[in-house]
Coordinates of C-alpha atoms and ligand atoms in Angstrom, one line a residue:
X1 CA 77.2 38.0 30.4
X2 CA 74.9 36.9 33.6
X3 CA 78.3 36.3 35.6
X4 CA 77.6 33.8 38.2
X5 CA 79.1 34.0 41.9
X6 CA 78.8 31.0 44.2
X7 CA 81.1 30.1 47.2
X8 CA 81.9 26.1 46.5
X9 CA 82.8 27.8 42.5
X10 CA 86.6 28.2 41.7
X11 CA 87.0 31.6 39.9
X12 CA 87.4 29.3 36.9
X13 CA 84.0 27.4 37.2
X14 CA 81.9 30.8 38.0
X15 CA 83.5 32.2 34.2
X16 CA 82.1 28.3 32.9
X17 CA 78.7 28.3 34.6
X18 CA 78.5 32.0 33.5
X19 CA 79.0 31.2 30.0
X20 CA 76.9 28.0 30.2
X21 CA 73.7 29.5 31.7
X22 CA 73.7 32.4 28.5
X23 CA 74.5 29.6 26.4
X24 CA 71.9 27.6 27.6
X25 CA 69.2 30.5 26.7
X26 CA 70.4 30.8 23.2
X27 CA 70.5 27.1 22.5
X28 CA 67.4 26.4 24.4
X29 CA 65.5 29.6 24.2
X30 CA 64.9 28.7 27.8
X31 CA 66.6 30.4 31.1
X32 CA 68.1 27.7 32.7
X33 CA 66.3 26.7 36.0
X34 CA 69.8 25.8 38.1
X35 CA 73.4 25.1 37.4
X36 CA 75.2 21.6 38.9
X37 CA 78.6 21.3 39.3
X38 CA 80.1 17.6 39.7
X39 CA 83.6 17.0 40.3
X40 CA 86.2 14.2 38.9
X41 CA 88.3 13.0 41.7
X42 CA 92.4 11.2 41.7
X43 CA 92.8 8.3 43.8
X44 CA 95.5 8.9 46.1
X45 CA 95.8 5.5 47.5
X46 CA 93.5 2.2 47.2
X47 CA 93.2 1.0 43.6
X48 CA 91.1 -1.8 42.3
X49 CA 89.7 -2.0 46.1
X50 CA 85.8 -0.3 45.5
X51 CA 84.4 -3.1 43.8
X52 CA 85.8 -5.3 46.7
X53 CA 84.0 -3.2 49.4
X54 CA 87.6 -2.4 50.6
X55 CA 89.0 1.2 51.5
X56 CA 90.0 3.7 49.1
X57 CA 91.2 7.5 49.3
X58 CA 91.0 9.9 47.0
X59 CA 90.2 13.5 46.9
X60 CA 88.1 15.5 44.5
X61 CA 89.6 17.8 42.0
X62 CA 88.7 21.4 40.5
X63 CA 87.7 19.7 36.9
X64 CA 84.3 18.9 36.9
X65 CA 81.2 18.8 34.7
X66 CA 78.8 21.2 35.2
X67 CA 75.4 21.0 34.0
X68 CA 72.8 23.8 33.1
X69 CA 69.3 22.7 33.3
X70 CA 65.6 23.7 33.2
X71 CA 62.5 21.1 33.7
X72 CA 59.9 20.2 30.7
X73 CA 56.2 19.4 31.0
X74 CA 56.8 16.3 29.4
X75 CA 59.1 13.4 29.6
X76 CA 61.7 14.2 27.6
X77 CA 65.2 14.4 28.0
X78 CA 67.3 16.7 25.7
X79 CA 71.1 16.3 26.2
X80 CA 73.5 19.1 24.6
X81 CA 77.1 19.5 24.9
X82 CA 79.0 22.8 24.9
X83 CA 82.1 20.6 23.0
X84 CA 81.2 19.7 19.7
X85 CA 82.5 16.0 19.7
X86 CA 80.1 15.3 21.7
X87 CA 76.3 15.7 19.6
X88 CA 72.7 16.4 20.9
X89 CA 70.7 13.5 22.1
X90 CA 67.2 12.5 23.3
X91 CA 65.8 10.1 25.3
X92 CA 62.4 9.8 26.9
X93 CA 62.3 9.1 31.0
X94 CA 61.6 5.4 31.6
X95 CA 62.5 2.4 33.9
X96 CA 64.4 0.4 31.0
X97 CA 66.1 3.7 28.5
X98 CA 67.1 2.2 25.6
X99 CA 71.3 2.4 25.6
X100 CA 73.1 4.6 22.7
X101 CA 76.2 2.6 21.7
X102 CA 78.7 1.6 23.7
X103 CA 81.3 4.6 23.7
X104 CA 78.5 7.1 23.4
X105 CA 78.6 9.6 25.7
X106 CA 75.1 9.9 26.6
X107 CA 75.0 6.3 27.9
X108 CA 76.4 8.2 31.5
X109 CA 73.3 10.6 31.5
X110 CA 70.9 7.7 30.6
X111 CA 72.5 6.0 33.5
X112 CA 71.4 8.0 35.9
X113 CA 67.8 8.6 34.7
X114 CA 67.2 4.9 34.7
X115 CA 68.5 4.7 38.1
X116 CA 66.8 7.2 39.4
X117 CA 63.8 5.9 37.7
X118 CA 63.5 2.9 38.9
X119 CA 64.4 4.0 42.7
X120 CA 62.1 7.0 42.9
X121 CA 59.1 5.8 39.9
X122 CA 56.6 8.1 41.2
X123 CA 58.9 11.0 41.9
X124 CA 60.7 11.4 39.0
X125 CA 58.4 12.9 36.3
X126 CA 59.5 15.4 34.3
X127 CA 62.3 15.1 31.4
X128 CA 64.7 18.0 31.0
X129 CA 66.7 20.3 28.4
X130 CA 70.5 19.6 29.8
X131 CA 73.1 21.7 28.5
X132 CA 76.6 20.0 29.6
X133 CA 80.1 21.4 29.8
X134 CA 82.6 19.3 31.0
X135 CA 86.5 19.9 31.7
X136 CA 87.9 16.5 32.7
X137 CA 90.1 15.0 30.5
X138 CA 88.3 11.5 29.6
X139 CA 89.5 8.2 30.3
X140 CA 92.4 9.2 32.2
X141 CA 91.3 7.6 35.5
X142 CA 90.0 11.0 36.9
X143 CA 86.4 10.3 36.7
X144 CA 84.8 12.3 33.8
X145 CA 82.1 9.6 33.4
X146 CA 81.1 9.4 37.3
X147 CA 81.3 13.1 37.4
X148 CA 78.5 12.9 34.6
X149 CA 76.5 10.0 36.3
X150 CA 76.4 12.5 39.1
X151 CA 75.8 15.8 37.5
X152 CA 73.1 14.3 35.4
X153 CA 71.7 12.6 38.4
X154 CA 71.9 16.1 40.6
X155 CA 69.8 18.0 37.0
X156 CA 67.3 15.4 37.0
X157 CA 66.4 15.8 41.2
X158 CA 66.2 19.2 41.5
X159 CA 63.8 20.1 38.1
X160 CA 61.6 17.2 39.9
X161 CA 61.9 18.6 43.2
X162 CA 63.0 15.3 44.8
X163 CA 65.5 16.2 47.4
X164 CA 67.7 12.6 48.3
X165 CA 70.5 13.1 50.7
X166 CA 74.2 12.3 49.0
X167 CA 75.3 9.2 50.6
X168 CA 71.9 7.7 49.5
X169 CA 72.7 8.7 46.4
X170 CA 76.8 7.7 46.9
X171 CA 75.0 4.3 46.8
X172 CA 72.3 4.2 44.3
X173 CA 74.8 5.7 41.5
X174 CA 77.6 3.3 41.5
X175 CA 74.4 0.8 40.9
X176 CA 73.1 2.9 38.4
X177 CA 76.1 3.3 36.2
X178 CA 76.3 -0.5 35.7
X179 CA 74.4 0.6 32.7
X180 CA 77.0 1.5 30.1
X181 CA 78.8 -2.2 30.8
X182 CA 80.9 -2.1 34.1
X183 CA 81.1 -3.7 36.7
X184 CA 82.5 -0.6 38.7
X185 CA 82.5 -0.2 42.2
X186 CA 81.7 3.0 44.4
X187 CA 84.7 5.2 44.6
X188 CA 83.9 7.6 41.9
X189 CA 80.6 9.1 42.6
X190 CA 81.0 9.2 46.4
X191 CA 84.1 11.2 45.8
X192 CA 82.2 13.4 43.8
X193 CA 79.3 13.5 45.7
X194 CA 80.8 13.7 49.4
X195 CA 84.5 14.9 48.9
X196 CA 85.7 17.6 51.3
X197 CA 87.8 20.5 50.5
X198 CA 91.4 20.7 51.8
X199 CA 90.9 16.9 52.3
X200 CA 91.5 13.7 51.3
X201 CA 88.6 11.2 51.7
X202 CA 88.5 8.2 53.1
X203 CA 85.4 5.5 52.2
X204 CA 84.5 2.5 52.6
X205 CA 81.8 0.3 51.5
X206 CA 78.7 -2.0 52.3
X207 CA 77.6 0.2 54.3
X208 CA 79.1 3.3 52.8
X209 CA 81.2 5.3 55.5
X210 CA 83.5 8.4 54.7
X211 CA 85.6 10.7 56.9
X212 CA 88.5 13.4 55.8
X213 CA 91.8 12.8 56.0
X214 CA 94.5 15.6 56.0
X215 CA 96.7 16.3 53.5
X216 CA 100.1 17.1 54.4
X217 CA 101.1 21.1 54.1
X218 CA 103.8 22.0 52.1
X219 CA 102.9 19.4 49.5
X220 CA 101.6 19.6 46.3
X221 CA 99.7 16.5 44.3
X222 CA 100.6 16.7 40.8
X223 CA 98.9 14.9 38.4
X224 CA 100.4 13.4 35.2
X225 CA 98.8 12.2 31.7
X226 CA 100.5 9.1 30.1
X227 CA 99.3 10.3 26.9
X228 CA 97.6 6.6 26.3
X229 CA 93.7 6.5 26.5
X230 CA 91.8 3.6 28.3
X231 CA 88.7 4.7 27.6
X232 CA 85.8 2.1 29.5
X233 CA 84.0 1.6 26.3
X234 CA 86.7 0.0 24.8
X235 CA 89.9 -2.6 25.6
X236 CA 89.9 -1.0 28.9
X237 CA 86.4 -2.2 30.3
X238 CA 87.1 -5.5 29.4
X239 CA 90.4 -5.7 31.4
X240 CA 88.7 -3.7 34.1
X241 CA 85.7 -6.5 34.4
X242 CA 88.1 -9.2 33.9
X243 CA 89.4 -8.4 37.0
X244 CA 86.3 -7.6 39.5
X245 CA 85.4 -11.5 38.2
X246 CA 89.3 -12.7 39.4
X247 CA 88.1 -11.3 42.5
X248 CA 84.7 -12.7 42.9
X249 CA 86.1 -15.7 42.6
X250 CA 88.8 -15.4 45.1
X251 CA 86.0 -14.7 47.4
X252 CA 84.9 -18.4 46.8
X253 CA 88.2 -20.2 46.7
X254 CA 88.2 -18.3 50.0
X255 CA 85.0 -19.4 51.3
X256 CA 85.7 -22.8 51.2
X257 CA 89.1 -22.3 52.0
X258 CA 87.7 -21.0 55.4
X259 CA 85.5 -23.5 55.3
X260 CA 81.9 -20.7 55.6
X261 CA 79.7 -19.1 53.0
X262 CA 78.5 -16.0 52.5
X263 CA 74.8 -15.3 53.2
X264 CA 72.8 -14.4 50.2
X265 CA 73.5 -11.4 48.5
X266 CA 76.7 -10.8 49.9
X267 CA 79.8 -11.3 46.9
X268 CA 82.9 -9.5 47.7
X269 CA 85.9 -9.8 49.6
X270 CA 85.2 -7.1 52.1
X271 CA 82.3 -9.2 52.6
X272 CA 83.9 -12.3 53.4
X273 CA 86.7 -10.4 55.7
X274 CA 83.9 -9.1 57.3
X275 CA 83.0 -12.4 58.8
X276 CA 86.8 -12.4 60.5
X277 CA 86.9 -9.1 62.5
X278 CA 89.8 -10.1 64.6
X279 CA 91.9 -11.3 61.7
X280 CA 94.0 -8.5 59.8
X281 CA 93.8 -8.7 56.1
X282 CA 96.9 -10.2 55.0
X283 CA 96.2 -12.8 57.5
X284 CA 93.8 -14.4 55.0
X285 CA 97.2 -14.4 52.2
X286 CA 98.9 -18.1 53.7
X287 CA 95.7 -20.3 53.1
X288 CA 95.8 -19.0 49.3
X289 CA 99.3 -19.1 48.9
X290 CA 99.3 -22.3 50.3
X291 CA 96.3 -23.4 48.2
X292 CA 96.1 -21.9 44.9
X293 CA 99.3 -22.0 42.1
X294 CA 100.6 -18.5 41.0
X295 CA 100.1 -18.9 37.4
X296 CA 96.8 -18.5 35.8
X297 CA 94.3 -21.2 36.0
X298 CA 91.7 -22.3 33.6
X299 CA 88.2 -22.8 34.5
X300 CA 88.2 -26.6 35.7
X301 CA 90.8 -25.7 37.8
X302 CA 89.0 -23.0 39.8
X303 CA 85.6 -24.9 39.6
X304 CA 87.7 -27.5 41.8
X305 CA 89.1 -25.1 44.4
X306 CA 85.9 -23.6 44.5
X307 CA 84.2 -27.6 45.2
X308 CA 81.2 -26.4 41.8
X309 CA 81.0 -27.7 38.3
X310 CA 83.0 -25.9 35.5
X311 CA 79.9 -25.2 33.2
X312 CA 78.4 -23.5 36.0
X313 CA 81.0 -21.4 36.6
X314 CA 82.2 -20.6 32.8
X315 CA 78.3 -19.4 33.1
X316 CA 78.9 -17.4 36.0
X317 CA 82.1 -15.4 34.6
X318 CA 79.9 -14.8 31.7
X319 CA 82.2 -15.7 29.3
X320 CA 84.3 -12.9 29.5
X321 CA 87.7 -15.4 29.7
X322 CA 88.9 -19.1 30.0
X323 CA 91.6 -18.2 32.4
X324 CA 91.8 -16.4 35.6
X325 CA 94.9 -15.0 37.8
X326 CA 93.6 -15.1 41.0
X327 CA 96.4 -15.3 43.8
X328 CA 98.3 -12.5 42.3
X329 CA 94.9 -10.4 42.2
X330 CA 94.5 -11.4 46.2
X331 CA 97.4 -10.2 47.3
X332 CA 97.2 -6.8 45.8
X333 CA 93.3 -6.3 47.1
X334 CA 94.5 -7.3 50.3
X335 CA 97.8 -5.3 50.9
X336 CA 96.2 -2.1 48.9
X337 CA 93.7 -2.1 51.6
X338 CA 95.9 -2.4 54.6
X339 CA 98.3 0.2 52.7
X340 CA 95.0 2.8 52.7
X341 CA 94.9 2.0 56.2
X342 CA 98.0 2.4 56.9
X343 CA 97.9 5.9 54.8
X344 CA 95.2 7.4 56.7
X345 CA 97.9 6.8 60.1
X346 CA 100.7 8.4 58.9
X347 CA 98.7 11.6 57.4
X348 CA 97.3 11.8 60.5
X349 CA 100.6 11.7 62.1
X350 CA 102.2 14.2 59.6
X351 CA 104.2 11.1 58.4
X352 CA 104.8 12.7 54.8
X353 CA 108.0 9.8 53.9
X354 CA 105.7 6.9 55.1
X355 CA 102.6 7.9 53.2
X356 CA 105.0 8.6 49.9
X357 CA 106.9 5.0 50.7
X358 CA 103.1 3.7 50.4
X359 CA 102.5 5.2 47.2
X360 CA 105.2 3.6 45.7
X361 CA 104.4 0.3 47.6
X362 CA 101.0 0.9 45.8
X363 CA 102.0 1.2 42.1
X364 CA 104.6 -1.8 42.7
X365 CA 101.5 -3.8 43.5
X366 CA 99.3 -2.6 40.9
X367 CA 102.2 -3.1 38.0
X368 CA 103.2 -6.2 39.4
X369 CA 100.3 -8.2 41.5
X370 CA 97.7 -6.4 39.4
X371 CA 99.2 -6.1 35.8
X372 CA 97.4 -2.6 35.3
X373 CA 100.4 -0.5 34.5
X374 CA 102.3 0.2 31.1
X375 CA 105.2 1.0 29.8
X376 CA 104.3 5.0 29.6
X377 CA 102.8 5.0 33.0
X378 CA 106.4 2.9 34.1
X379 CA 108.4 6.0 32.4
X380 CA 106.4 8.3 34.0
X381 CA 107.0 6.9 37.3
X382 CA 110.4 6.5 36.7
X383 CA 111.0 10.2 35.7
X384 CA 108.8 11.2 38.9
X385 CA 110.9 9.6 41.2
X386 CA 114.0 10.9 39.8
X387 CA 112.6 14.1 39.6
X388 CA 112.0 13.7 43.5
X389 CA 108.5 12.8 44.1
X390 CA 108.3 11.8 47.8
X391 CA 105.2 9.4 46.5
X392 CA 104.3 8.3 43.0
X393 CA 101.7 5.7 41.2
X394 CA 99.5 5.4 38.6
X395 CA 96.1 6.2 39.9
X396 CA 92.2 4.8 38.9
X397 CA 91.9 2.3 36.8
X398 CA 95.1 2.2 35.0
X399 CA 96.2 0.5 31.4
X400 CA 96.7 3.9 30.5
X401 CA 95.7 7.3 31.9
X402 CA 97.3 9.3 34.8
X403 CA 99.7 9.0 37.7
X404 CA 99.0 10.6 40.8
X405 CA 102.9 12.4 42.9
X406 CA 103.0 13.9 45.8
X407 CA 106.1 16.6 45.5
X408 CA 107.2 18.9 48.2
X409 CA 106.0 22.3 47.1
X410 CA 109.5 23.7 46.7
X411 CA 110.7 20.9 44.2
X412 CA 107.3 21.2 41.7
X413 CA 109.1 23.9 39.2
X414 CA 111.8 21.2 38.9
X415 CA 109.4 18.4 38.7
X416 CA 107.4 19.8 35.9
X417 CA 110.9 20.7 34.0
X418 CA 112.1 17.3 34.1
X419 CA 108.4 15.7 33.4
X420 CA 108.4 18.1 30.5
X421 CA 111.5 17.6 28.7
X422 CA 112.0 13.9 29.6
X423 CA 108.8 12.4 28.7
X424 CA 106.2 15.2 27.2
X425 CA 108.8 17.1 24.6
X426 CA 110.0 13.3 24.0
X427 CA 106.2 12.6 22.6
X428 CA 104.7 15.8 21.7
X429 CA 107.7 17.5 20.4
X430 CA 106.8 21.3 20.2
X431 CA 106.9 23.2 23.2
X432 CA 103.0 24.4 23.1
X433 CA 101.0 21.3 24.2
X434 CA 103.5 20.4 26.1
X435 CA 102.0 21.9 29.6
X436 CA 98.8 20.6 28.8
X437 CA 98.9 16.6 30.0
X438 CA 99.7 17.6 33.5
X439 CA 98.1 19.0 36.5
X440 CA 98.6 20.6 40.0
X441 CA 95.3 19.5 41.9
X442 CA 94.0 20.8 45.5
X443 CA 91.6 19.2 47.1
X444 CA 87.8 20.4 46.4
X445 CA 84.6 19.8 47.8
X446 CA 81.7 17.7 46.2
X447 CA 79.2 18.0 44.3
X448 CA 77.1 21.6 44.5
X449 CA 73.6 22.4 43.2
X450 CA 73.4 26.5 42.3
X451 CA 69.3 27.3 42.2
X452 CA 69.2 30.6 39.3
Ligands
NG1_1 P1 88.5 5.2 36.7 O1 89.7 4.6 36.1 O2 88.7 6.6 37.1 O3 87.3 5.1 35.7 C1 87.8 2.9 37.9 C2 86.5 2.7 38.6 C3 86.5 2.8 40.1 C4 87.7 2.0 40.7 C5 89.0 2.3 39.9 C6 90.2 1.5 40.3 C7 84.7 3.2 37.0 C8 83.6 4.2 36.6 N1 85.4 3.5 38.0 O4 88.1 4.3 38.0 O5 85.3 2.4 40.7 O6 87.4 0.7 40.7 O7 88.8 2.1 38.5 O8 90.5 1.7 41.6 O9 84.8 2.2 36.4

């Protein structure tokens, strides 16, 4: 085996990319040209606050999808998977690719090719033989698809030769993976792309900015599976959407609330906040509160708090509801984004207690203001907390997928007993799998391209 050894590789990757790059010649007859290595990330703190342009802070993780490739005279792209669920594809390089069906895994590969496409037309020329292996569990809020939206994008540049500096690219991707259906904002791939290891990072958006963040010592962030699935092809994107729309239009009610508009272009809260720089973010709260009913409102109800016409706006939300929660969905945004900043202090203070008081704060929010939890994510939280986690949440997206604890490094042996027997054994029943669902993370770096 052509064993490959790269600083930026855990011991576990270099065995992968190893195995990849002879895979890749016997599947493609080809040596591969380079091997890519994209990371998934957990959210420590700031959910459902991307899309917004608000703060988040997450680090990236040591499961990632790599990506053996070599270039091809022609415009071809031929997509392989070293797990068998997931079959060969083809697609040719253009500015509008065709999409597989929604689900399909390719859609994330296609993603980036288009997007890269239509940003650098003359640049990107030659299709590619891909050969993908991938070790992030999928739709469990730890970014398998960004991972591949980044990997594929990272294959793609180097067999054209087009070298684009990562936060350029930390912008054009979010953009980019639009594609397969949502309306996602820019978390996932600048965590990939720009995460630091030993370090959590914190971004923000419109212009992008990131810096690190330490992590406390003596602390470990453990990472647990609910067992439930929200994949974003299915139930999951549609709840996910739903709810960057409750948001965009909170942004209006709040624009005319304030009595300004945005200029052109400009949609999101952050945005609007932006216009306010000596107001803190809850400041914006009373005029809603004081405005808007907490119970959800049809459409002619927000077309007149907004001051438009209720065909207009049923158009505008794209028929994707007839009613809207909005004031619930403001206060979360507003207090997760004060909570990141408010994070980012106490780490930097070596405030452990305050930065675990605001993970909790978090998921509260997020069950309660946000309505993303569930009951096995609330069981999970539950346990963790008993089991002594100084900080625990459910982390991405939610309706399913992982939680994200911080435990003190001496009480983890005890933390995974009680996870184990009170809520894995509970579902899986044997003791094999039972180990499987949850994870002990460090912090990684971003995204690496090896040249063979
Ligand atoms: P997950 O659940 O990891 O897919 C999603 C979004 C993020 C962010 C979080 C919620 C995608 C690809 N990513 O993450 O941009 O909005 O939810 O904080 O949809």
């Amino acid at each position: 085996m052509n064993r490959v050894t790269t600083a930026g590789l855990t011991s576990a990757e270099e065995e992968r990319a190893s195995r990849l790059i002879d895979g890749f010649r016997t599947t493609t007859g080809r040596a591969a040209h380079s091997v890519v290595r994209a990371p998934g990330r957990v959210n420590l703190l700031g959910e459902h606050t991307d899309y917004n342009g608000l703060p988040v802070l997450p680090m990236a993780i040591d499961r990632s999808v790599l990506i053996a490739v070599a270039p091809r005279a022609d415009r071809l792209v031929r997509l392989l998977n070293t797990d068998a669920r997931y079959k060969p594809r083809q697609y040719a390089l253009a500015d509008s690719i065709p999409p597989s069906p929604s689900g399909d895994w390719s859609n994330y590969a296609k993603a980036a090719a288009q997007g890269l496409r239509r940003a650098y037309p003359m640049q990107i020329q030659h299709g590619a033989d891909l050969v993908v292996d991938g070790n992030i569990p999928a739709g469990a809020g730890l970014s398998s698809s960004s991972a591949l939206v980044v990997a594929s994008a990272l294959a793609l540049l180097g067999v054209n030769d087009v070298d684009v500096p990562y936060d350029v690219l930390a912008e054009l991707l979010p953009k980019a993976e639009r594609y397969v259906g949502t309306l996602s904002g820019g978390m996932d791939q600048a965590a990939s792309l720009l995460a630091r290891a030993g370090n959590a990072l914190r971004i923000d958006f419109f212009p992008l900015r990131v810096r690190t963040v330490p992590l406390p010592a003596g602390y470990r962030v453990v990472v647990c599976h609910s067992l439930v699935h929200a994949e974003k092809s299915g139930a999951a994107r549609h709840a996910y959407n739903q709810r960057v729309i409750e948001c965009r239009l909170v942004t209006r009610v709040l624009e005319r609330l304030l009595g300004t508009s945005l200029p052109r272009g400009l949609s999101t809260l952050g945005d609007l906040v932006a216009l306010f720089p000596n107001r803190s973010l809850l400041d914006f709260l009373p005029c809603l509160t004081a405005q808007v009913p907490d119970r959800p409102l049809d459409i002619r109800e927000i077309a007149a708090l907004i001051g438009t016409c209720p065909d207009r706006l049923r158009d505008a939300c794209g028929g994707v509801a007839e009613e809207f929660v909005l004031l619930r969905r403001a206060r979360h945004v507003f207090s997760e984004a004060e909570r990141v900043n408010a994070a980012e202090e106490a780490l930097r203070a070596g405030d452990t207690a305050a930065f675990g008081r605001l993970m909790d704060a978090s998921h509260t929010s997020c069950r309660n203001d946000y309505d993303v939890s569930c009951p096995e994510l609330e069981e999970l939280i539950r346990i963790a907390k008993e089991a002594g986690a100084v900080g625990a949440r459910l982390t991405g997206a939610g309706f399913g997928g992982c939680t994200v604890n911080l435990v003190a490094h001496a009480d983890v042996p005890a933390f995974l007993t009680r996870v184990d027997r009170y809520f894995y054994r509970a579902r899986l029943g044997g003791a094999g799998r039972v180990g499987e669902h949850r994870f002990l993370f460090t912090p990684h770096d971003g995204a690496t391209v090896f040249r063979l």
